[in-house]
PDB file of C-alpha atoms in Angstrom:
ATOM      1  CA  UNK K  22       1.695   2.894  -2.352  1.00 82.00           C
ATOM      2  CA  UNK K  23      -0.927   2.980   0.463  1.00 86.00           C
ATOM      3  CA  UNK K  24      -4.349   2.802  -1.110  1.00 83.00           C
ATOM      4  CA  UNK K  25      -7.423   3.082   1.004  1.00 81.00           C
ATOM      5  CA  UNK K  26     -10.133   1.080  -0.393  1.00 77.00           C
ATOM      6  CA  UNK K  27     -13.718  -0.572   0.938  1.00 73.00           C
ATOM      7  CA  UNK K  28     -12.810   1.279   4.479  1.00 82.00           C
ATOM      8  CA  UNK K  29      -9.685  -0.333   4.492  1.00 85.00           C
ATOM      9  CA  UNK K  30      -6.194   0.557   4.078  1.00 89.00           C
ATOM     10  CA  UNK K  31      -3.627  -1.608   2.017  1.00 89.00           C
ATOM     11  CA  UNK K  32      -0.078  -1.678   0.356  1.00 89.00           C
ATOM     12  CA  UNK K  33      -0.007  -2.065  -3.178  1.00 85.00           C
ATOM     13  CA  UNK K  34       3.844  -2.006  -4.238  1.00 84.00           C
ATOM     14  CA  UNK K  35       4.663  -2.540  -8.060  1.00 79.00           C
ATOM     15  CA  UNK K  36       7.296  -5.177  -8.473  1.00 81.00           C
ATOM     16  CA  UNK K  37       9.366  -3.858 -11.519  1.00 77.00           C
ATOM     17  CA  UNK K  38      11.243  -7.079 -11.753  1.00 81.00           C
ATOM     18  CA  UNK K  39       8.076  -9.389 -11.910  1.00 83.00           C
ATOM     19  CA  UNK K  40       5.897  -6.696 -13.813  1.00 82.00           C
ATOM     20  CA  UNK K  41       3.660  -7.567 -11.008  1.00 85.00           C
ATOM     21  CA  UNK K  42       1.734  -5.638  -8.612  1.00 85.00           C
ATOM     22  CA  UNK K  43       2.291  -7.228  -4.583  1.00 87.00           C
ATOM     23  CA  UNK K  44      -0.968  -6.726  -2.713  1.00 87.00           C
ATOM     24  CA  UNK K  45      -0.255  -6.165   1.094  1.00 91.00           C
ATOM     25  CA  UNK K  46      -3.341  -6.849   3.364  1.00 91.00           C
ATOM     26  CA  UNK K  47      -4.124  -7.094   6.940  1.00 93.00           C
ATOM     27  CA  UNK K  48      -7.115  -8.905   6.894  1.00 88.00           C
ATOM     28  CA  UNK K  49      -6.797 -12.153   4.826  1.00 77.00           C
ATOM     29  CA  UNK K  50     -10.060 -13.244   4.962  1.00 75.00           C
ATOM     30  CA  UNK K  51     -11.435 -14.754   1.606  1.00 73.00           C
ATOM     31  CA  UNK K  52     -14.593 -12.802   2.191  1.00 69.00           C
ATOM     32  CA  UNK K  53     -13.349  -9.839   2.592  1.00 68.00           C
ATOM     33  CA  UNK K  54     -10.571 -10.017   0.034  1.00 70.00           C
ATOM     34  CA  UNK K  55     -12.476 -10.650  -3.267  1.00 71.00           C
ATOM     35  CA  UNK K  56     -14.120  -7.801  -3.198  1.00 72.00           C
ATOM     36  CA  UNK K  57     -11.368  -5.885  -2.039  1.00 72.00           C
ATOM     37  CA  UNK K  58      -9.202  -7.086  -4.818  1.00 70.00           C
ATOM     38  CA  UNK K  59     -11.749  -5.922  -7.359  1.00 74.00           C
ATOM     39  CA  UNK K  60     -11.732  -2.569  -6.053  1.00 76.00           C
ATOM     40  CA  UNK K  61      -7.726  -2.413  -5.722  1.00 76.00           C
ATOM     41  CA  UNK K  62      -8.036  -3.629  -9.673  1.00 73.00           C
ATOM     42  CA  UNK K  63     -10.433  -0.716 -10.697  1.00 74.00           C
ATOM     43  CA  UNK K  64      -7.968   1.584  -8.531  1.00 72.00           C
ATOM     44  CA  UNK K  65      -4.748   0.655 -10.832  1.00 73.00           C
ATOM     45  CA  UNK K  66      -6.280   1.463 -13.747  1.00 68.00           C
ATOM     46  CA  UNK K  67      -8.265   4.707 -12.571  1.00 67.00           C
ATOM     47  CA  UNK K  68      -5.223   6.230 -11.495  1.00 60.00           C
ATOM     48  CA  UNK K  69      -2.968   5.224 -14.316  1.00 59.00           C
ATOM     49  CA  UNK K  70      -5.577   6.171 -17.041  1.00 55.00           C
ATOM     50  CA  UNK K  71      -8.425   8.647 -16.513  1.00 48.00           C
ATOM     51  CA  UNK K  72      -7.344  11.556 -13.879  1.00 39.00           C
ATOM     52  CA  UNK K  73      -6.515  14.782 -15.775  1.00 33.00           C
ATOM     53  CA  UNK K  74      -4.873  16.510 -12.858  1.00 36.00           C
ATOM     54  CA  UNK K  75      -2.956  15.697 -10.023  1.00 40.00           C
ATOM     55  CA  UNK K  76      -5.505  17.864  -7.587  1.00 38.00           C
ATOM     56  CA  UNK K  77      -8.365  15.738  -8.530  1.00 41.00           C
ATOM     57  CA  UNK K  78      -9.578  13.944  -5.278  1.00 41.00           C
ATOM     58  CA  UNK K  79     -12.073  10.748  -5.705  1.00 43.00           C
ATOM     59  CA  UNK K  80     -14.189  10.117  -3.522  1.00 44.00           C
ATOM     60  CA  UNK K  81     -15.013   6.771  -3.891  1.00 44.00           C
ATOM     61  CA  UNK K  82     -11.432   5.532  -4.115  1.00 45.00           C
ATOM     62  CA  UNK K  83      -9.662   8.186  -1.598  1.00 49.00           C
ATOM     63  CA  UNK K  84      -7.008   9.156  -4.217  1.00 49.00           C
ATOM     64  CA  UNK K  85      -5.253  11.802  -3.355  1.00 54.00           C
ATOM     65  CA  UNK K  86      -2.963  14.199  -5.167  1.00 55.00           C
ATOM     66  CA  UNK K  87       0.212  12.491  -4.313  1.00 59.00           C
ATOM     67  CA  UNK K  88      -0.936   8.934  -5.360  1.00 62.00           C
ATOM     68  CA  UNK K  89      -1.613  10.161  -8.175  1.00 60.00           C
ATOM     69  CA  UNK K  90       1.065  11.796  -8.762  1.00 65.00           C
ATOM     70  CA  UNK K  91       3.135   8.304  -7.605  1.00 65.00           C
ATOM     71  CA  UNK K  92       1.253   6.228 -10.421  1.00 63.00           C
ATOM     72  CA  UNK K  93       1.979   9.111 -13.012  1.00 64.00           C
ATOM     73  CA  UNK K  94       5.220   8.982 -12.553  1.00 67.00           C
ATOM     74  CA  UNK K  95       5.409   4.877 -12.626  1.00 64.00           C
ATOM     75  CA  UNK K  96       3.555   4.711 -15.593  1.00 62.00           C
ATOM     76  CA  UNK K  97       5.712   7.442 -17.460  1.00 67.00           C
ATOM     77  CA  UNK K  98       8.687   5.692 -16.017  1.00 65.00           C
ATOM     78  CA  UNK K  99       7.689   2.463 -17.784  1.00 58.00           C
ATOM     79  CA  UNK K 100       6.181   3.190 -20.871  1.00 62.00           C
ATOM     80  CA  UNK K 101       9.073   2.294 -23.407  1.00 61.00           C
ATOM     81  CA  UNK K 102      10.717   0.414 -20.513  1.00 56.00           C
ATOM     82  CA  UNK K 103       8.171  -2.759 -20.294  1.00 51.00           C
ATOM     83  CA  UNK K 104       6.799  -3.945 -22.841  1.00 48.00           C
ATOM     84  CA  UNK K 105       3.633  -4.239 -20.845  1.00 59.00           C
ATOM     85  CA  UNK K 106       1.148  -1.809 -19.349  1.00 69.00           C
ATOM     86  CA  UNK K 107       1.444  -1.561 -15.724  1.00 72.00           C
ATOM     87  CA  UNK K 108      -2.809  -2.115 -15.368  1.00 73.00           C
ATOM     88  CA  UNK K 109      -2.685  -5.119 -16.679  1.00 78.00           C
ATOM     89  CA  UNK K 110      -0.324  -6.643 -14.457  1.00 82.00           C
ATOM     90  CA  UNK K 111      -1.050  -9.316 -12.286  1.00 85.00           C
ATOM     91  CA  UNK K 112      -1.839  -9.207  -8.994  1.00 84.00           C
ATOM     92  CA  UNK K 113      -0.186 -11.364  -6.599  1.00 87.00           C
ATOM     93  CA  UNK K 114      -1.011 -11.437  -2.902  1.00 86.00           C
ATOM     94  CA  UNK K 115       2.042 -11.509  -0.399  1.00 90.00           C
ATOM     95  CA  UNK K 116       1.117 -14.440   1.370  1.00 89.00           C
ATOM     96  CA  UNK K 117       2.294 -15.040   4.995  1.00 92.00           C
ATOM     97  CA  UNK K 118       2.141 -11.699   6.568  1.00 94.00           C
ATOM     98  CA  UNK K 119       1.331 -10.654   9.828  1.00 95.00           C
ATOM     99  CA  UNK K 120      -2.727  -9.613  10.754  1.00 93.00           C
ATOM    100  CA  UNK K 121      -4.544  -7.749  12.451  1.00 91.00           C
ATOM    101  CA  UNK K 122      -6.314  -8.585  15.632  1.00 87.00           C
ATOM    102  CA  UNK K 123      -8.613  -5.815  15.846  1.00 86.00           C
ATOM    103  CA  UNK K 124     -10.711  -3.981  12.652  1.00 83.00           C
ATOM    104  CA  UNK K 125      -8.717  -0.738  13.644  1.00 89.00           C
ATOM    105  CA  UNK K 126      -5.248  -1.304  12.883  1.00 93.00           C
ATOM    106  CA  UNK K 127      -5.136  -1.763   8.809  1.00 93.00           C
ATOM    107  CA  UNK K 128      -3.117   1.698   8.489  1.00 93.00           C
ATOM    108  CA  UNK K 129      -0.693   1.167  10.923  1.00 94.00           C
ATOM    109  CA  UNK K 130       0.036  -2.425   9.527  1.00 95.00           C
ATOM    110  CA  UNK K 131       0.258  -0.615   5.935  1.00 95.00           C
ATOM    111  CA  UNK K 132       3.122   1.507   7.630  1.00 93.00           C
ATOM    112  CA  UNK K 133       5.154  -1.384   9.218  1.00 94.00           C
ATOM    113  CA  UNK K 134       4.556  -3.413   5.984  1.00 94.00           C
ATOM    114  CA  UNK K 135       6.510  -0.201   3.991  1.00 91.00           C
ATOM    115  CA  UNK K 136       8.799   0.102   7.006  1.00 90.00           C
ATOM    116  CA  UNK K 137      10.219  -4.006   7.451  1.00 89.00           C
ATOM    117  CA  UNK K 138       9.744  -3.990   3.447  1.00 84.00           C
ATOM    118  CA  UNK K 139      12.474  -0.888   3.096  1.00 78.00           C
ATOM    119  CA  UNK K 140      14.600  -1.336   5.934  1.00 79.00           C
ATOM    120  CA  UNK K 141      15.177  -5.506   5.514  1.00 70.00           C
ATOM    121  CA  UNK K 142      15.048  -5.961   2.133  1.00 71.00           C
ATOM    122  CA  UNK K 143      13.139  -9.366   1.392  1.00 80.00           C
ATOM    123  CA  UNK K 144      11.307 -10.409   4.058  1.00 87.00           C
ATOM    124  CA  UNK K 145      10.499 -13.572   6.315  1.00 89.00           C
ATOM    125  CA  UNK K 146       7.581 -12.382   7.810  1.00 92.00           C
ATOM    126  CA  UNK K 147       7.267 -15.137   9.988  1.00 92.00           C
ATOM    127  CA  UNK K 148       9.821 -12.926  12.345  1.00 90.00           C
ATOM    128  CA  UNK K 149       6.831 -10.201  12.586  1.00 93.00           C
ATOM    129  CA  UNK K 150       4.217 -12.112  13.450  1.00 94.00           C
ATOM    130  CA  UNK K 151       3.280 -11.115  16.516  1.00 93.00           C
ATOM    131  CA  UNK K 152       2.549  -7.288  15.344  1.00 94.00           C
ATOM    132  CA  UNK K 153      -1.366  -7.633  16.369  1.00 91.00           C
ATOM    133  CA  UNK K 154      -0.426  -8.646  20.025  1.00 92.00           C
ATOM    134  CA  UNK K 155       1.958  -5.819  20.220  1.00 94.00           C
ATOM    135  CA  UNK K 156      -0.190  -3.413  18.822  1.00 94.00           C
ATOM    136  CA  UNK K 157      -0.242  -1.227  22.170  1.00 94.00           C
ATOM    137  CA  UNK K 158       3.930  -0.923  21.484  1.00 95.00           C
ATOM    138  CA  UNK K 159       3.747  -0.331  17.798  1.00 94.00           C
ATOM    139  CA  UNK K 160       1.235   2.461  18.259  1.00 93.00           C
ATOM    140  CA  UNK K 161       3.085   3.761  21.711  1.00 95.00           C
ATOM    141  CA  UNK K 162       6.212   4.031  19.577  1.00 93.00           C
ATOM    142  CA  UNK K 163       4.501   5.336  16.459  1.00 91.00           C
ATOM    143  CA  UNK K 164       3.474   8.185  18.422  1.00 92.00           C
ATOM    144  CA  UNK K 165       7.130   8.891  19.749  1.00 93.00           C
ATOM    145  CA  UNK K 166       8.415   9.066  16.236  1.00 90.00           C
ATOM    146  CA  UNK K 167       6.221  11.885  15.122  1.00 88.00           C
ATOM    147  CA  UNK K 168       6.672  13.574  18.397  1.00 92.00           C
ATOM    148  CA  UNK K 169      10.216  13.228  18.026  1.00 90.00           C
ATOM    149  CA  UNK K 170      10.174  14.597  14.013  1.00 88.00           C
ATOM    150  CA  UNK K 171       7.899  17.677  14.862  1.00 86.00           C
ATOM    151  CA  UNK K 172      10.204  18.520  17.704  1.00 85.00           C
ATOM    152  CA  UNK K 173      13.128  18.618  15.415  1.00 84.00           C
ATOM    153  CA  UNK K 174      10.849  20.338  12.802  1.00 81.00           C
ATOM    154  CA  UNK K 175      10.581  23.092  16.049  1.00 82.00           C
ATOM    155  CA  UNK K 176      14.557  23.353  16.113  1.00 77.00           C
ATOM    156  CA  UNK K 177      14.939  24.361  12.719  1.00 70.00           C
TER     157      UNK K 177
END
């Protein structure tokens, strides 16, 4: 799930088979990840426990309808399943992935962390390395990818 935290966007993906959450992050710098992680920490458990409806939009944390709606579902969807609560799971940083070179380019990394994670399965990341250099690409093709889908949203 995309979470957008401190000004900064992220992947948090929960790991069913490690009862783990994987914490995706552009910008691996100690500094900046500490507090980050705290915040990512107090955004497990305020979506999981204490929002009443799936409207409800915080402003602090940026969560909107549908992540709520994601962790609802994920929580229901594990309740008699693990015999653990899904906040209290760990919360284990995916080491080794590609960063960004500029402060600009956290959401886009979020997407091609989702896309590489989806399409290929488990991951060497040290194949994608070179995502901050080809930024220009990434976004240039980005753009041709929506262009093409509301084209063929015009069709229908």
């Amino acid at each position: 799930m995309p979470c957008h935290v401190a000004s900064h966007w992220v992947l948090l993906v929960a790991n069913l088979k490690r009862r783990n959450w994987d914490f995706y992050d552009s910008m691996p710098n100690p500094t900046h990840r500490t507090p980050l992680r705290d915040h990512v920490r107090s955004y497990i458990i305020q979506i999981t426990y204490n929002f009443i409806c799936a409207d409800y939009l915080d402003t602090q944390y940026m969560i909107t309808p549908t992540s709520y709606v994601q962790m609802r579902y994920l929580q229901e969807d594990t309740t008699d399943v693990l015999p653990k609560d899904i906040t209290l799971w760990p919360l284990r940083v995916v080491e080794g992935l590609p960063t960004q070179d500029t402060g600009n380019d956290c959401g886009i990394f979020v997407m091609k962390y989702m896309e590489v994670s989806v399409v290929e399965g488990p991951v060497d990341w040290k194949s994608h390395q070179t995502w901050g250099k080809d930024m220009p690409r990434i976004q240039a093709e980005l753009v041709a990818s929506f262009c093409l889908i509301f084209q063929s949203s015009l069709l229908k």
